[in-house]
Amino acid sequence: MGLTTTKKMFEDAYKGGYAIGAFNVNNMEIIQGIMEAANETNSPVILQVSAGARKYANPIYLKKLVEAAIECNEKAGKDIPVVLHLDHGPDFETCKDCIDSGFTSVMIDGSKYSFEENVELTKRVVDYAHERGVVVEAELGKLAGVEDDVNVKDSDAMFTNPDEAVEFVKRTGCDSLAIAIGTSHGAYKFKGDAKLRFDILEEVGKKLPNFPIVLHGASSVPQEFVKMCNEYGGQIPGAKGVPEEMLKKAATMAVCKINIDSDIRLAMTANIREVFVNEPSVFDPRTYLSKARDAVKNMVKHKIVDVLGSENKA
Ligand code: G3H
Ligand code: 13P
Ligand code: ZN
């Protein structure tokens, strides 16, 4: 099938009460792990590239790696839909560059701007993208934690206002909207009990029927990886994510896209740390990167089957 947009994916997910996993990709092993998981579970998948990933790997490398994944699938007769998406596009130029280079979906993150400025910037990206058959995710409301170059302190966390969401979608024509309901980026999401504002999600769903909502900061920070990291020399005490039950519930509501990056980082780091401690004579990167890749694959499979519900929805 090759690369596709999120249009049909989200329509099906909305109707079916499940969500599509959007996994951040930064290198070959991550892409391979995610693709193996999606292929083996026959699930649609979104591969997303952040501005940080573009800086780290070079946009050309990332694009070619995703193309390689598609070509390998074609050769193997695998037919799952794959979206190549820009995560947290910081400005019009980055979105344009991705659209021009073959991304099928971009996010313009204007959440750091005023409502009016966000509308104006998002509309500009939507106009450019839609003329070229590319879909656009926007963001309204601020997530707690670190968001690329913007730092949003916990106290400044600003939940999305459902009425503003309606006006925003109407005025920009965006195809999906990321909203703030209490999730945050990174591995430290909650100090006490996890709390999400499902009431806001429900109201947004009622006011914007059939419109796909996106959940950022949706890693569950599996405690097995946190434990492994800490056991093998790491220091990430108290890391905590969104309980998977909450993600499952969100997926049955208006949420069609669930963003996961931190869990990939944790899966890889836990397993690489284990090799370094248990097999100190190993110095071939292929040894520990294979383990890291397998860990990504198993984690993504678990998400698809047990959390997102997108298994066999390709
Ligand atoms: O939302 C942030 C994603 O986890 C991407 O993180 O900007 O460090 O690549 P990054
Ligand atoms: P996590 O840090 O929870 O993985 O969130 C990732 C994300 O929202 C990417 O846009
Ligand atoms: Zn995000």
Coordinates of C-alpha atoms and ligand atoms in Angstrom, one line a residue:
M1 CA 0.0 0.0 0.0
G2 CA 2.9 2.4 0.7
L3 CA 2.4 5.8 2.3
T4 CA -1.1 7.1 2.9
T5 CA -2.7 9.9 4.8
T6 CA -4.6 9.5 8.0
K7 CA -8.0 10.3 6.5
K8 CA -9.4 6.8 6.1
M9 CA -7.4 5.5 9.0
F10 CA -9.0 8.0 11.4
E11 CA -12.5 7.5 9.9
D12 CA -12.2 3.7 10.6
A13 CA -10.6 4.2 14.0
Y14 CA -13.3 6.7 15.1
K15 CA -16.1 4.3 14.0
G16 CA -14.4 1.3 15.4
G17 CA -13.6 2.8 18.8
Y18 CA -9.8 2.2 18.5
A19 CA -6.7 4.4 18.0
I20 CA -3.7 4.4 15.7
G21 CA -0.3 4.4 17.4
A22 CA 2.0 7.3 16.3
F23 CA 5.6 6.3 17.2
N24 CA 8.5 8.7 17.0
V25 CA 11.4 7.5 14.8
N26 CA 15.0 8.7 15.1
N27 CA 17.1 5.9 13.6
M28 CA 16.9 2.6 11.6
E29 CA 16.5 0.2 14.5
I30 CA 13.5 2.2 15.8
I31 CA 11.8 2.2 12.4
Q32 CA 12.5 -1.5 11.9
G33 CA 11.2 -2.4 15.4
I34 CA 7.9 -0.5 14.8
M35 CA 7.4 -1.8 11.3
E36 CA 8.0 -5.4 12.4
A37 CA 5.4 -5.0 15.1
A38 CA 2.8 -3.4 12.8
N39 CA 3.4 -6.0 10.1
E40 CA 3.1 -8.9 12.6
T41 CA -0.2 -7.5 14.0
N42 CA -1.5 -6.4 10.7
S43 CA -2.0 -2.9 12.0
P44 CA -2.0 0.6 10.4
V45 CA 0.8 2.7 11.8
I46 CA 2.0 6.3 12.0
L47 CA 5.8 7.0 11.9
Q48 CA 6.4 10.4 13.2
V49 CA 9.5 12.6 12.9
S50 CA 10.1 15.5 15.2
A51 CA 12.2 18.6 14.6
G52 CA 14.7 17.1 17.0
A53 CA 14.8 13.8 15.0
R54 CA 15.5 15.8 11.8
K55 CA 18.3 17.6 13.5
Y56 CA 19.8 14.3 14.9
A57 CA 19.5 12.1 11.9
N58 CA 19.2 14.5 8.9
P59 CA 15.8 14.7 7.2
I60 CA 17.1 12.9 4.1
Y61 CA 18.3 9.9 6.1
L62 CA 14.9 9.6 7.9
K63 CA 12.9 9.9 4.7
K64 CA 15.1 7.3 2.9
L65 CA 14.8 4.9 5.9
V66 CA 11.0 5.1 5.8
E67 CA 11.1 4.6 2.1
A68 CA 13.3 1.5 2.7
A69 CA 10.7 0.2 5.1
I70 CA 7.9 0.7 2.5
E71 CA 10.0 -1.0 -0.2
C72 CA 10.8 -3.9 2.1
N73 CA 7.1 -4.3 2.8
E74 CA 6.3 -4.2 -0.9
K75 CA 8.9 -6.9 -1.6
A76 CA 7.6 -9.1 1.2
G77 CA 4.0 -8.6 0.0
K78 CA 3.0 -6.8 3.2
D79 CA 0.2 -4.3 2.8
I80 CA -0.2 -2.3 5.9
P81 CA -1.0 1.5 5.6
V82 CA 1.8 3.7 6.9
V83 CA 1.7 7.4 7.5
L84 CA 4.8 9.6 7.5
H85 CA 4.1 12.5 9.8
L86 CA 5.9 15.6 11.1
D87 CA 5.6 15.7 14.9
H88 CA 5.3 19.2 16.5
G89 CA 6.2 21.2 13.4
P90 CA 7.4 24.4 14.9
D91 CA 6.8 26.7 11.9
F92 CA 5.4 27.0 8.4
E93 CA 8.8 26.4 6.7
T94 CA 9.4 23.1 8.4
C95 CA 5.9 21.9 7.5
K96 CA 6.4 23.1 3.9
D97 CA 9.7 21.2 3.7
C98 CA 8.1 18.0 4.9
I99 CA 5.1 18.4 2.6
D100 CA 7.4 19.1 -0.4
S101 CA 9.6 16.0 0.5
G102 CA 6.7 13.5 0.5
F103 CA 5.3 13.4 4.1
T104 CA 1.7 12.5 4.0
S105 CA 0.8 14.3 7.2
V106 CA 2.2 17.2 9.2
M107 CA 1.5 18.7 12.6
I108 CA 1.8 22.5 13.0
D109 CA 2.2 23.2 16.7
G110 CA 1.0 26.7 17.3
S111 CA 0.1 26.0 20.9
K112 CA 2.8 28.4 22.1
Y113 CA 1.1 31.3 20.4
S114 CA -2.1 33.2 21.1
F115 CA -5.4 31.7 19.9
E116 CA -5.5 34.1 16.9
E117 CA -1.9 33.6 16.0
N118 CA -2.3 29.8 16.2
V119 CA -5.4 30.0 13.9
E120 CA -3.5 32.1 11.4
L121 CA -0.4 29.9 11.3
T122 CA -2.4 26.7 11.2
K123 CA -4.7 28.0 8.4
R124 CA -1.6 28.9 6.4
V125 CA -0.2 25.3 6.7
V126 CA -3.6 23.8 6.0
D127 CA -4.0 25.8 2.8
Y128 CA -0.6 24.7 1.6
A129 CA -1.0 21.1 2.7
H130 CA -4.5 20.5 1.4
E131 CA -3.6 21.8 -2.1
R132 CA -1.0 18.9 -2.1
G133 CA -3.1 16.2 -0.6
V134 CA -1.4 16.3 2.8
V135 CA -3.4 16.3 6.1
V136 CA -2.7 18.6 9.0
E137 CA -2.8 18.0 12.8
A138 CA -3.0 21.1 15.0
E139 CA -2.8 21.7 18.7
L140 CA -4.9 23.8 21.1
G141 CA -4.1 24.0 24.8
K142 CA -0.8 23.4 26.4
L143 CA 0.7 20.2 27.7
A144 CA 2.5 20.2 30.9
G145 CA 6.2 19.4 30.7
V146 CA 8.7 20.0 28.0
E147 CA 7.5 20.5 24.4
D148 CA 10.4 20.8 22.1
D149 CA 11.7 24.4 22.5
V150 CA 8.8 25.5 24.7
N151 CA 8.9 24.9 28.4
V152 CA 5.5 24.6 30.0
K153 CA 5.6 24.5 33.7
D154 CA 3.1 22.3 35.5
S155 CA 1.4 25.3 36.9
D156 CA 1.0 26.8 33.5
A157 CA -0.6 23.6 32.1
M158 CA -3.6 24.8 30.2
F159 CA -6.4 22.4 29.4
T160 CA -8.2 22.8 26.0
N161 CA -11.4 24.8 26.1
P162 CA -14.0 22.7 24.1
D163 CA -15.8 25.8 22.7
E164 CA -12.5 27.2 21.5
A165 CA -11.7 23.8 19.9
V166 CA -14.9 24.0 17.8
E167 CA -14.1 27.5 16.7
F168 CA -10.4 26.6 16.0
V169 CA -11.3 23.6 13.8
K170 CA -13.9 25.6 11.9
R171 CA -11.6 28.5 11.2
T172 CA -8.5 26.5 10.3
G173 CA -9.9 23.5 8.5
C174 CA -7.3 21.2 10.2
D175 CA -7.9 17.5 9.9
S176 CA -7.2 16.5 13.5
L177 CA -6.6 18.3 16.8
A178 CA -4.2 17.6 19.7
I179 CA -5.8 18.6 23.0
A180 CA -4.5 19.1 26.5
I181 CA -6.4 16.9 29.1
G182 CA -3.6 16.4 31.5
T183 CA -0.9 14.3 29.7
S184 CA 2.6 15.6 29.3
H185 CA 5.7 14.7 27.4
G186 CA 8.5 12.6 28.9
A187 CA 8.8 10.0 31.6
Y188 CA 7.6 12.0 34.6
K189 CA 4.0 12.7 34.0
F190 CA 2.3 12.5 37.4
K191 CA 3.6 13.1 40.9
G192 CA 0.7 11.4 42.7
D193 CA -2.2 9.6 41.0
A194 CA -2.6 9.8 37.3
K195 CA -5.5 12.1 36.4
L196 CA -6.9 12.9 33.0
R197 CA -9.7 15.3 32.2
F198 CA -12.0 12.8 30.4
D199 CA -14.8 15.3 30.9
I200 CA -13.1 17.7 28.5
L201 CA -12.5 14.9 26.0
E202 CA -16.1 13.9 26.2
E203 CA -17.3 17.5 25.6
V204 CA -14.9 18.0 22.7
G205 CA -16.3 14.7 21.2
K206 CA -19.9 15.9 21.6
K207 CA -19.2 19.4 20.1
L208 CA -17.1 18.0 17.2
P209 CA -18.8 14.8 16.2
N210 CA -16.7 12.4 14.2
F211 CA -13.6 14.7 14.4
P212 CA -10.3 12.9 15.2
I213 CA -8.6 14.0 18.4
V214 CA -4.9 13.3 19.2
L215 CA -3.4 12.5 22.5
H216 CA 0.2 13.6 23.0
G217 CA 2.4 12.6 25.9
A218 CA 0.7 9.2 25.9
S219 CA 3.6 6.9 26.9
S220 CA 2.7 4.6 29.8
V221 CA 6.3 4.4 31.1
P222 CA 6.3 0.7 31.7
Q223 CA 7.6 0.0 35.2
E224 CA 9.5 -3.0 34.0
F225 CA 11.8 -0.8 31.8
V226 CA 12.1 1.8 34.6
K227 CA 13.2 -1.0 37.0
M228 CA 15.7 -2.4 34.4
C229 CA 17.1 1.1 33.8
N230 CA 17.6 1.7 37.5
E231 CA 18.9 -1.8 38.2
Y232 CA 21.6 -1.5 35.5
G233 CA 23.1 1.8 36.4
G234 CA 20.4 4.3 35.3
Q235 CA 18.9 7.0 37.4
I236 CA 15.2 7.5 36.6
P237 CA 13.5 7.0 40.0
G238 CA 9.8 7.9 40.1
A239 CA 9.3 7.8 36.4
K240 CA 5.6 7.5 35.7
G241 CA 3.3 7.5 32.7
V242 CA -0.4 7.3 31.7
P243 CA -2.0 4.1 32.9
E244 CA -2.8 1.9 29.9
E245 CA -6.4 1.6 31.1
M246 CA -6.8 5.3 30.6
L247 CA -5.4 5.1 27.0
K248 CA -7.8 2.3 26.2
K249 CA -10.7 4.4 27.4
A250 CA -9.5 7.4 25.4
A251 CA -9.3 5.2 22.3
T252 CA -12.9 4.3 22.6
M253 CA -13.8 8.0 22.8
A254 CA -12.8 10.6 20.1
V255 CA -9.0 9.9 20.4
C256 CA -7.9 8.4 17.1
K257 CA -4.1 9.0 17.4
I258 CA -2.0 8.1 20.4
N259 CA 1.6 9.5 20.5
I260 CA 4.4 7.3 22.0
D261 CA 8.0 8.3 22.2
S262 CA 9.3 7.9 25.7
D263 CA 8.3 4.2 25.9
I264 CA 10.6 3.6 22.9
R265 CA 13.4 5.4 24.6
L266 CA 12.9 3.4 27.8
A267 CA 12.6 0.0 26.0
M268 CA 15.9 0.7 24.1
T269 CA 17.8 2.1 27.1
A270 CA 16.7 -0.6 29.5
N271 CA 17.9 -3.4 27.2
I272 CA 21.1 -1.7 26.2
R273 CA 22.0 -1.1 29.8
E274 CA 21.3 -4.7 30.6
V275 CA 23.8 -5.9 27.9
F276 CA 26.4 -3.4 29.1
V277 CA 26.2 -4.8 32.6
N278 CA 25.6 -8.5 32.0
E279 CA 27.9 -8.8 29.0
P280 CA 30.7 -6.4 29.5
S281 CA 32.8 -8.0 26.8
V282 CA 30.3 -7.0 24.1
F283 CA 31.4 -4.1 22.0
D284 CA 29.6 -4.9 18.7
P285 CA 26.8 -2.3 18.5
R286 CA 24.8 -4.9 16.5
T287 CA 24.5 -7.1 19.6
Y288 CA 22.9 -4.5 21.8
L289 CA 21.1 -2.7 19.1
S290 CA 19.4 -5.9 18.1
K291 CA 18.1 -6.3 21.6
A292 CA 17.0 -2.7 21.7
R293 CA 15.2 -3.2 18.3
D294 CA 13.5 -6.4 19.6
A295 CA 12.4 -4.5 22.7
V296 CA 10.9 -1.8 20.6
K297 CA 9.1 -4.4 18.5
N298 CA 7.6 -6.2 21.5
M299 CA 6.6 -3.0 23.2
V300 CA 4.8 -1.7 20.1
K301 CA 3.1 -5.1 19.6
H302 CA 1.8 -4.9 23.1
K303 CA 0.5 -1.4 22.5
I304 CA -1.3 -2.4 19.3
V305 CA -2.9 -5.5 20.7
D306 CA -3.6 -4.6 24.3
V307 CA -4.0 -0.9 24.4
L308 CA -4.7 0.8 21.0
G309 CA -7.0 -2.0 19.6
S310 CA -5.6 -1.5 16.0
E311 CA -4.6 -5.1 15.5
N312 CA -6.0 -6.5 12.2
K313 CA -7.3 -3.1 11.2
A314 CA -4.8 -2.6 8.3
Ligands
G3H1 O1 6.8 15.5 21.7 C1 8.0 15.3 21.7 C2 8.5 14.0 21.2 O2 8.8 13.1 22.2 C3 9.8 14.3 20.4 O3 10.8 14.5 21.2 O4 11.8 16.6 20.2 O5 13.2 15.1 21.6 O6 12.5 14.4 19.4 P1 12.2 15.2 20.6
13P2 P1 5.6 10.7 25.3 O1 6.7 11.5 25.8 O2 4.6 10.4 26.3 O3 6.1 9.5 24.6 O4 4.9 11.6 24.2 C1 5.3 11.6 22.8 C2 4.6 12.6 22.0 O5 3.6 13.2 22.4 C3 5.2 12.9 20.7 O6 4.6 14.0 20.1
ZN3 ZN 3.9 15.5 21.4

